[in-house]
Amino acid sequence: MWKLKIAEGGPWLKSGNSHIGRETWEFDQNFGSNEERDAVDSAREQFHRNRFQMRHSSDILARMQLAKKNNFSLDLQKTKDESPFDINSVSVLETLRKALNYFSAIQAHDGHWPGDFPGPLFTTATMIIVLYVTESLSITLSSEHCKEICRYLYNRQNIDGGWGLHAEGESSMLSTALNYTALRLLGENADDGPDMSMPKARKWIHDHGGATMIPILGKVWLSVLGVFEWSGVNPIPPELFLLPSLVPIQPGRLWSHFRMAFIPMSYLYGKKFVGPITRLVISLRAELHVHPYKKIDWKQARKLCAKEDVYNPHTWLQECLSDCLYNFGEPFLTCWPVSFMRKKALKQIAEFLKYEDENSQYICIGAAQKALSMLCCWIEKSNSDAFKCHLARVADFLWVGEDGMKVRVCAGQLWDVAFAVQAILACNIAEEYRSTLKKAHDFIKDSQIMDNPSGDFSRKYRHISKGGWGFQVADQGWQVSDCTAEALKVLLLLSKFSLDIGCDQIETCRLHDAVNNPNGGYGTWELARTYPWMEIFNMTEIYADIMVEHQYVECTSSVIQALALFREKYPGHRKDEIDQCLRRATAFIEKLQNDDGSWFGSWGICFTYGTWFAIEGLSAVGQSYGNNICIRKACKFLLSKQQRNGGWGESHLSSRTKAYTNLDGEKSHVVNTAWAMLALMKAGQAERDPIPLQKAARFIMSTQLSDGDFPQEEMIGSFLKNGPLCYMVYRNIFPIWALGEYQKLT
């Protein structure tokens, strides 16, 4: 049985805070009772049976173990109490206490809430390709790992035989070709799989033009494996790295997540690296392509992309530039004596990636970037200590659920804890959960990033990080604006908490460190370094707004709320700068409002999420329904989207289409409903007409399960408009938060 391990280290691992927040899984055949093993098998069977109706797991394996450690019994049957109830202070309190008891029981001993973080369905496959090419597959993954990864990939296969870009997506060439490849590399035969899964996948690939139709990200990975040719990939010249930093297209000026993928991809392209050509690779050449491998027109293949994958079509300017680089630039740059520039660029990129690896403790900024950086590290020196450090961190990305084992895009330990504390503090009975709050406080305190990246970090295109907080663990070292803001806000709220929760307050100087760069509208990881028009050079077909660090209503709102609280507690610290920041940020949010009264949310689904953040931010600086037309328009928008059952239910398609879209069947979603409730309550809806809030509260309470949990539903997170994410603990955090605020009104 798989065992979840929290905050544990191991060989080749370093940590600045005793591995706080680290989550890994270990297979132990003696772990767990017979009843627990039967429960896991039952959960797996149930998920597989219902996988086309409910696409997401409920994290039963992790929650079962966490609850046991905290002497709490889960209802693995996920039953509901169908008896009628009235909406009053007593019933709301009863619901809250059940929810808080459950939520406290699934908190880890280090103070965070472990959980899956599903995103793109191709990240598992890319890690498998790296491990295969570097001959590290059997070293890193046991037979039990491979078994669970295969389970996951088969569970995520669509009825038509393909795999979507994400769990709720229609089949795409990128995920289908890569996941088929991964299954073969894991030892599955071409005719294996439940219900003829492999032949069905291969048929989907062939019916849609074969692997030559894969987007550029897939072209790179298949070229690395040796089942695609680099001559079929549009140029990714590493020489761009040699450009002065003043040049807009210098890779160091790009958005951090794209930068940390583009630069290692340019290294691989510059090397034209291909792994060992094994019998399996030769077989995959025949399996993935429609035409014989040696007869494929690779020059033409570089322009092909399946229509199912195209969300962000290439511009004519980009096509012209690619043609020029392919026909003239690449031949010129690879001929002597000009080729010395490529050698110089590759050397500098290798040094840059080494710097990033070391400063992120080999976690890197995300799973996709780690796979690329790990491969580049191996190419530089296959038996290096650095590569061993990389292999040791693969476990940080593996997660086991009842759906199997996957490579998570990352984890969100700090982010979840910051929201969780605010949800608990919103309840009148928060003092009953002081132990939970104390552990969460300690986790946040220990997760603050204490130093900037090493050396002259600005020359390595890194932003200041000292005093900030990241999305996941402190060891990773990448600060994020809204994570810093939410963590700071929580510490300030805890300092105002009326009862002693038994923990020392964080030092004032560390709070000051967290407020070191007040400015206008806020992006995510860094300041904007290049121009919005750079998006016309977006080489990815699957994502939008990926080139530039944009500014977002959510990040800006979080910063407003945190700085307003900080100013209240420390009125003399950089007062003029903070006042100016709040004025500019408020104007920024108001300017972003859509004509219908909504705000577009870039990191959650979608208009509901953005509108909640906007109202919270404006309210933090004294704006209200009575004195701000933006808030009045926002309330009108939210009320217009309420369903008959009292809830709200917004689809991930809202992010993709940029137009509000309901879930299929006018279904309501418990998290969407909680966001809408929080926004309306903050805007004073209870004083004008409490009925919509009462209906929403009734809906949330009606969804609660017998043990206090809430059901796992559709994806509720988002990034890059076409990349939904699933935040597992949102289903617990936000119903608690909304009902906690609502109880104060009853």
PDB file of N, CA, C and O in Angstrom, residues 256 259 365 449 451-453 462-471 473-474 476-484 516 524-527 529 549:
ATOM      1  N   SER A 256       8.338  34.178 -16.592  1.00  0.00           N
ATOM      2  CA  SER A 256       9.203  33.204 -15.937  1.00  0.00           C
ATOM      3  C   SER A 256       8.906  31.760 -16.341  1.00  0.00           C
ATOM      4  O   SER A 256       9.834  30.992 -16.655  1.00  0.00           O
ATOM      5  N   ARG A 259       9.900  31.313 -19.939  1.00  0.00           N
ATOM      6  CA  ARG A 259      11.353  31.452 -20.040  1.00  0.00           C
ATOM      7  C   ARG A 259      12.050  30.165 -19.629  1.00  0.00           C
ATOM      8  O   ARG A 259      12.986  29.707 -20.294  1.00  0.00           O
ATOM      9  N   ILE A 365      10.780  25.584 -11.381  1.00  0.00           N
ATOM     10  CA  ILE A 365       9.569  26.379 -11.230  1.00  0.00           C
ATOM     11  C   ILE A 365       8.312  25.550 -11.462  1.00  0.00           C
ATOM     12  O   ILE A 365       7.224  25.909 -11.018  1.00  0.00           O
ATOM     13  N   ILE A 449      10.532  32.961   2.341  1.00  0.00           N
ATOM     14  CA  ILE A 449      11.826  32.892   1.665  1.00  0.00           C
ATOM     15  C   ILE A 449      12.751  33.916   2.319  1.00  0.00           C
ATOM     16  O   ILE A 449      12.462  35.113   2.314  1.00  0.00           O
ATOM     17  N   ASP A 451      16.074  34.605   1.754  1.00  0.00           N
ATOM     18  CA  ASP A 451      17.179  35.217   1.019  1.00  0.00           C
ATOM     19  C   ASP A 451      16.812  35.388  -0.442  1.00  0.00           C
ATOM     20  O   ASP A 451      15.925  34.707  -0.970  1.00  0.00           O
ATOM     21  N   ASN A 452      17.538  36.303  -1.091  1.00  0.00           N
ATOM     22  CA  ASN A 452      17.448  36.439  -2.543  1.00  0.00           C
ATOM     23  C   ASN A 452      18.192  35.283  -3.209  1.00  0.00           C
ATOM     24  O   ASN A 452      19.001  34.597  -2.563  1.00  0.00           O
ATOM     25  N   PRO A 453      17.961  35.059  -4.506  1.00  0.00           N
ATOM     26  CA  PRO A 453      18.798  34.078  -5.207  1.00  0.00           C
ATOM     27  C   PRO A 453      20.274  34.446  -5.073  1.00  0.00           C
ATOM     28  O   PRO A 453      20.620  35.617  -4.898  1.00  0.00           O
ATOM     29  N   ARG A 462      16.598  36.952 -12.437  1.00  0.00           N
ATOM     30  CA  ARG A 462      15.738  36.636 -11.309  1.00  0.00           C
ATOM     31  C   ARG A 462      15.348  37.916 -10.571  1.00  0.00           C
ATOM     32  O   ARG A 462      16.084  38.894 -10.533  1.00  0.00           O
ATOM     33  N   HIS A 463      14.178  37.889  -9.962  1.00  0.00           N
ATOM     34  CA  HIS A 463      13.637  39.007  -9.198  1.00  0.00           C
ATOM     35  C   HIS A 463      14.016  38.817  -7.724  1.00  0.00           C
ATOM     36  O   HIS A 463      14.383  37.725  -7.298  1.00  0.00           O
ATOM     37  N   ILE A 464      13.927  39.888  -6.956  1.00  0.00           N
ATOM     38  CA  ILE A 464      14.143  39.767  -5.521  1.00  0.00           C
ATOM     39  C   ILE A 464      13.132  38.777  -4.926  1.00  0.00           C
ATOM     40  O   ILE A 464      11.985  38.712  -5.343  1.00  0.00           O
ATOM     41  N   SER A 465      13.584  38.018  -3.948  1.00  0.00           N
ATOM     42  CA  SER A 465      12.693  37.042  -3.316  1.00  0.00           C
ATOM     43  C   SER A 465      12.721  37.119  -1.795  1.00  0.00           C
ATOM     44  O   SER A 465      11.832  36.581  -1.144  1.00  0.00           O
ATOM     45  N   LYS A 466      13.715  37.774  -1.214  1.00  0.00           N
ATOM     46  CA  LYS A 466      13.839  37.843   0.229  1.00  0.00           C
ATOM     47  C   LYS A 466      12.594  38.471   0.857  1.00  0.00           C
ATOM     48  O   LYS A 466      12.162  39.551   0.463  1.00  0.00           O
ATOM     49  N   GLY A 467      12.027  37.780   1.838  1.00  0.00           N
ATOM     50  CA  GLY A 467      10.836  38.277   2.518  1.00  0.00           C
ATOM     51  C   GLY A 467       9.537  37.838   1.888  1.00  0.00           C
ATOM     52  O   GLY A 467       8.466  38.022   2.470  1.00  0.00           O
ATOM     53  N   GLY A 468       9.609  37.245   0.700  1.00  0.00           N
ATOM     54  CA  GLY A 468       8.391  36.826   0.016  1.00  0.00           C
ATOM     55  C   GLY A 468       7.993  35.402   0.356  1.00  0.00           C
ATOM     56  O   GLY A 468       8.650  34.702   1.134  1.00  0.00           O
ATOM     57  N   TRP A 469       6.908  34.980  -0.221  1.00  0.00           N
ATOM     58  CA  TRP A 469       6.441  33.592  -0.114  1.00  0.00           C
ATOM     59  C   TRP A 469       6.180  33.054  -1.514  1.00  0.00           C
ATOM     60  O   TRP A 469       5.772  33.801  -2.424  1.00  0.00           O
ATOM     61  N   GLY A 470       6.408  31.773  -1.687  1.00  0.00           N
ATOM     62  CA  GLY A 470       6.137  31.128  -2.963  1.00  0.00           C
ATOM     63  C   GLY A 470       4.811  30.412  -2.959  1.00  0.00           C
ATOM     64  O   GLY A 470       4.117  30.333  -1.942  1.00  0.00           O
ATOM     65  N   PHE A 471       4.462  29.858  -4.092  1.00  0.00           N
ATOM     66  CA  PHE A 471       3.210  29.118  -4.235  1.00  0.00           C
ATOM     67  C   PHE A 471       3.278  27.790  -3.492  1.00  0.00           C
ATOM     68  O   PHE A 471       2.289  27.313  -2.962  1.00  0.00           O
ATOM     69  N   VAL A 473       6.703  25.343  -1.764  1.00  0.00           N
ATOM     70  CA  VAL A 473       7.580  25.256  -0.594  1.00  0.00           C
ATOM     71  C   VAL A 473       8.688  26.291  -0.688  1.00  0.00           C
ATOM     72  O   VAL A 473       9.083  26.709  -1.777  1.00  0.00           O
ATOM     73  N   ALA A 474       9.228  26.669   0.470  1.00  0.00           N
ATOM     74  CA  ALA A 474      10.260  27.702   0.500  1.00  0.00           C
ATOM     75  C   ALA A 474      11.524  27.254  -0.217  1.00  0.00           C
ATOM     76  O   ALA A 474      12.225  28.084  -0.822  1.00  0.00           O
ATOM     77  N   GLN A 476      11.922  25.840  -2.927  1.00  0.00           N
ATOM     78  CA  GLN A 476      11.870  26.109  -4.365  1.00  0.00           C
ATOM     79  C   GLN A 476      12.332  27.519  -4.693  1.00  0.00           C
ATOM     80  O   GLN A 476      12.912  27.767  -5.746  1.00  0.00           O
ATOM     81  N   GLY A 477      12.067  28.480  -3.810  1.00  0.00           N
ATOM     82  CA  GLY A 477      12.681  29.793  -3.902  1.00  0.00           C
ATOM     83  C   GLY A 477      12.052  30.797  -4.840  1.00  0.00           C
ATOM     84  O   GLY A 477      12.538  31.927  -4.938  1.00  0.00           O
ATOM     85  N   TRP A 478      10.991  30.426  -5.534  1.00  0.00           N
ATOM     86  CA  TRP A 478      10.352  31.363  -6.460  1.00  0.00           C
ATOM     87  C   TRP A 478       9.218  32.102  -5.736  1.00  0.00           C
ATOM     88  O   TRP A 478       8.175  31.524  -5.444  1.00  0.00           O
ATOM     89  N   GLN A 479       9.419  33.377  -5.462  1.00  0.00           N
ATOM     90  CA  GLN A 479       8.401  34.196  -4.809  1.00  0.00           C
ATOM     91  C   GLN A 479       7.267  34.518  -5.787  1.00  0.00           C
ATOM     92  O   GLN A 479       7.462  34.581  -6.983  1.00  0.00           O
ATOM     93  N   VAL A 480       6.079  34.709  -5.238  1.00  0.00           N
ATOM     94  CA  VAL A 480       4.912  35.071  -6.043  1.00  0.00           C
ATOM     95  C   VAL A 480       4.196  36.224  -5.344  1.00  0.00           C
ATOM     96  O   VAL A 480       4.055  36.217  -4.112  1.00  0.00           O
ATOM     97  N   SER A 481       3.728  37.191  -6.113  1.00  0.00           N
ATOM     98  CA  SER A 481       3.171  38.406  -5.512  1.00  0.00           C
ATOM     99  C   SER A 481       1.938  38.119  -4.665  1.00  0.00           C
ATOM    100  O   SER A 481       1.836  38.567  -3.520  1.00  0.00           O
ATOM    101  N   ASP A 482       0.973  37.363  -5.221  1.00  0.00           N
ATOM    102  CA  ASP A 482      -0.258  37.149  -4.453  1.00  0.00           C
ATOM    103  C   ASP A 482      -0.057  36.149  -3.319  1.00  0.00           C
ATOM    104  O   ASP A 482      -0.727  36.240  -2.287  1.00  0.00           O
ATOM    105  N   CYS A 483       0.874  35.209  -3.480  1.00  0.00           N
ATOM    106  CA  CYS A 483       1.176  34.303  -2.368  1.00  0.00           C
ATOM    107  C   CYS A 483       1.801  35.079  -1.219  1.00  0.00           C
ATOM    108  O   CYS A 483       1.469  34.850  -0.041  1.00  0.00           O
ATOM    109  N   THR A 484       2.707  35.998  -1.544  1.00  0.00           N
ATOM    110  CA  THR A 484       3.288  36.852  -0.523  1.00  0.00           C
ATOM    111  C   THR A 484       2.214  37.681   0.158  1.00  0.00           C
ATOM    112  O   THR A 484       2.176  37.806   1.392  1.00  0.00           O
ATOM    113  N   ASN A 516       8.397  44.929   0.171  1.00  0.00           N
ATOM    114  CA  ASN A 516       9.596  45.612  -0.270  1.00  0.00           C
ATOM    115  C   ASN A 516       9.497  46.214  -1.661  1.00  0.00           C
ATOM    116  O   ASN A 516      10.469  46.765  -2.150  1.00  0.00           O
ATOM    117  N   THR A 524       2.554  38.107 -11.487  1.00  0.00           N
ATOM    118  CA  THR A 524       2.697  36.939 -10.623  1.00  0.00           C
ATOM    119  C   THR A 524       4.097  36.857 -10.016  1.00  0.00           C
ATOM    120  O   THR A 524       4.313  37.232  -8.882  1.00  0.00           O
ATOM    121  N   TRP A 525       5.062  36.396 -10.791  1.00  0.00           N
ATOM    122  CA  TRP A 525       6.387  36.117 -10.249  1.00  0.00           C
ATOM    123  C   TRP A 525       7.322  37.336 -10.297  1.00  0.00           C
ATOM    124  O   TRP A 525       8.198  37.469  -9.467  1.00  0.00           O
ATOM    125  N   GLU A 526       7.142  38.179 -11.289  1.00  0.00           N
ATOM    126  CA  GLU A 526       8.114  39.251 -11.494  1.00  0.00           C
ATOM    127  C   GLU A 526       7.420  40.492 -12.042  1.00  0.00           C
ATOM    128  O   GLU A 526       6.224  40.465 -12.370  1.00  0.00           O
ATOM    129  N   LEU A 527       8.194  41.554 -12.176  1.00  0.00           N
ATOM    130  CA  LEU A 527       7.711  42.722 -12.898  1.00  0.00           C
ATOM    131  C   LEU A 527       7.693  42.413 -14.394  1.00  0.00           C
ATOM    132  O   LEU A 527       8.425  41.551 -14.878  1.00  0.00           O
ATOM    133  N   ARG A 529       8.791  42.631 -18.005  1.00  0.00           N
ATOM    134  CA  ARG A 529      10.125  42.953 -18.520  1.00  0.00           C
ATOM    135  C   ARG A 529      10.151  43.246 -20.007  1.00  0.00           C
ATOM    136  O   ARG A 529      11.161  43.701 -20.526  1.00  0.00           O
ATOM    137  N   GLU A 549       4.933  38.797 -18.690  1.00  0.00           N
ATOM    138  CA  GLU A 549       4.383  38.834 -17.336  1.00  0.00           C
ATOM    139  C   GLU A 549       3.271  39.883 -17.309  1.00  0.00           C
ATOM    140  O   GLU A 549       3.520  41.083 -17.253  1.00  0.00           O
TER     141      GLU A 549
END
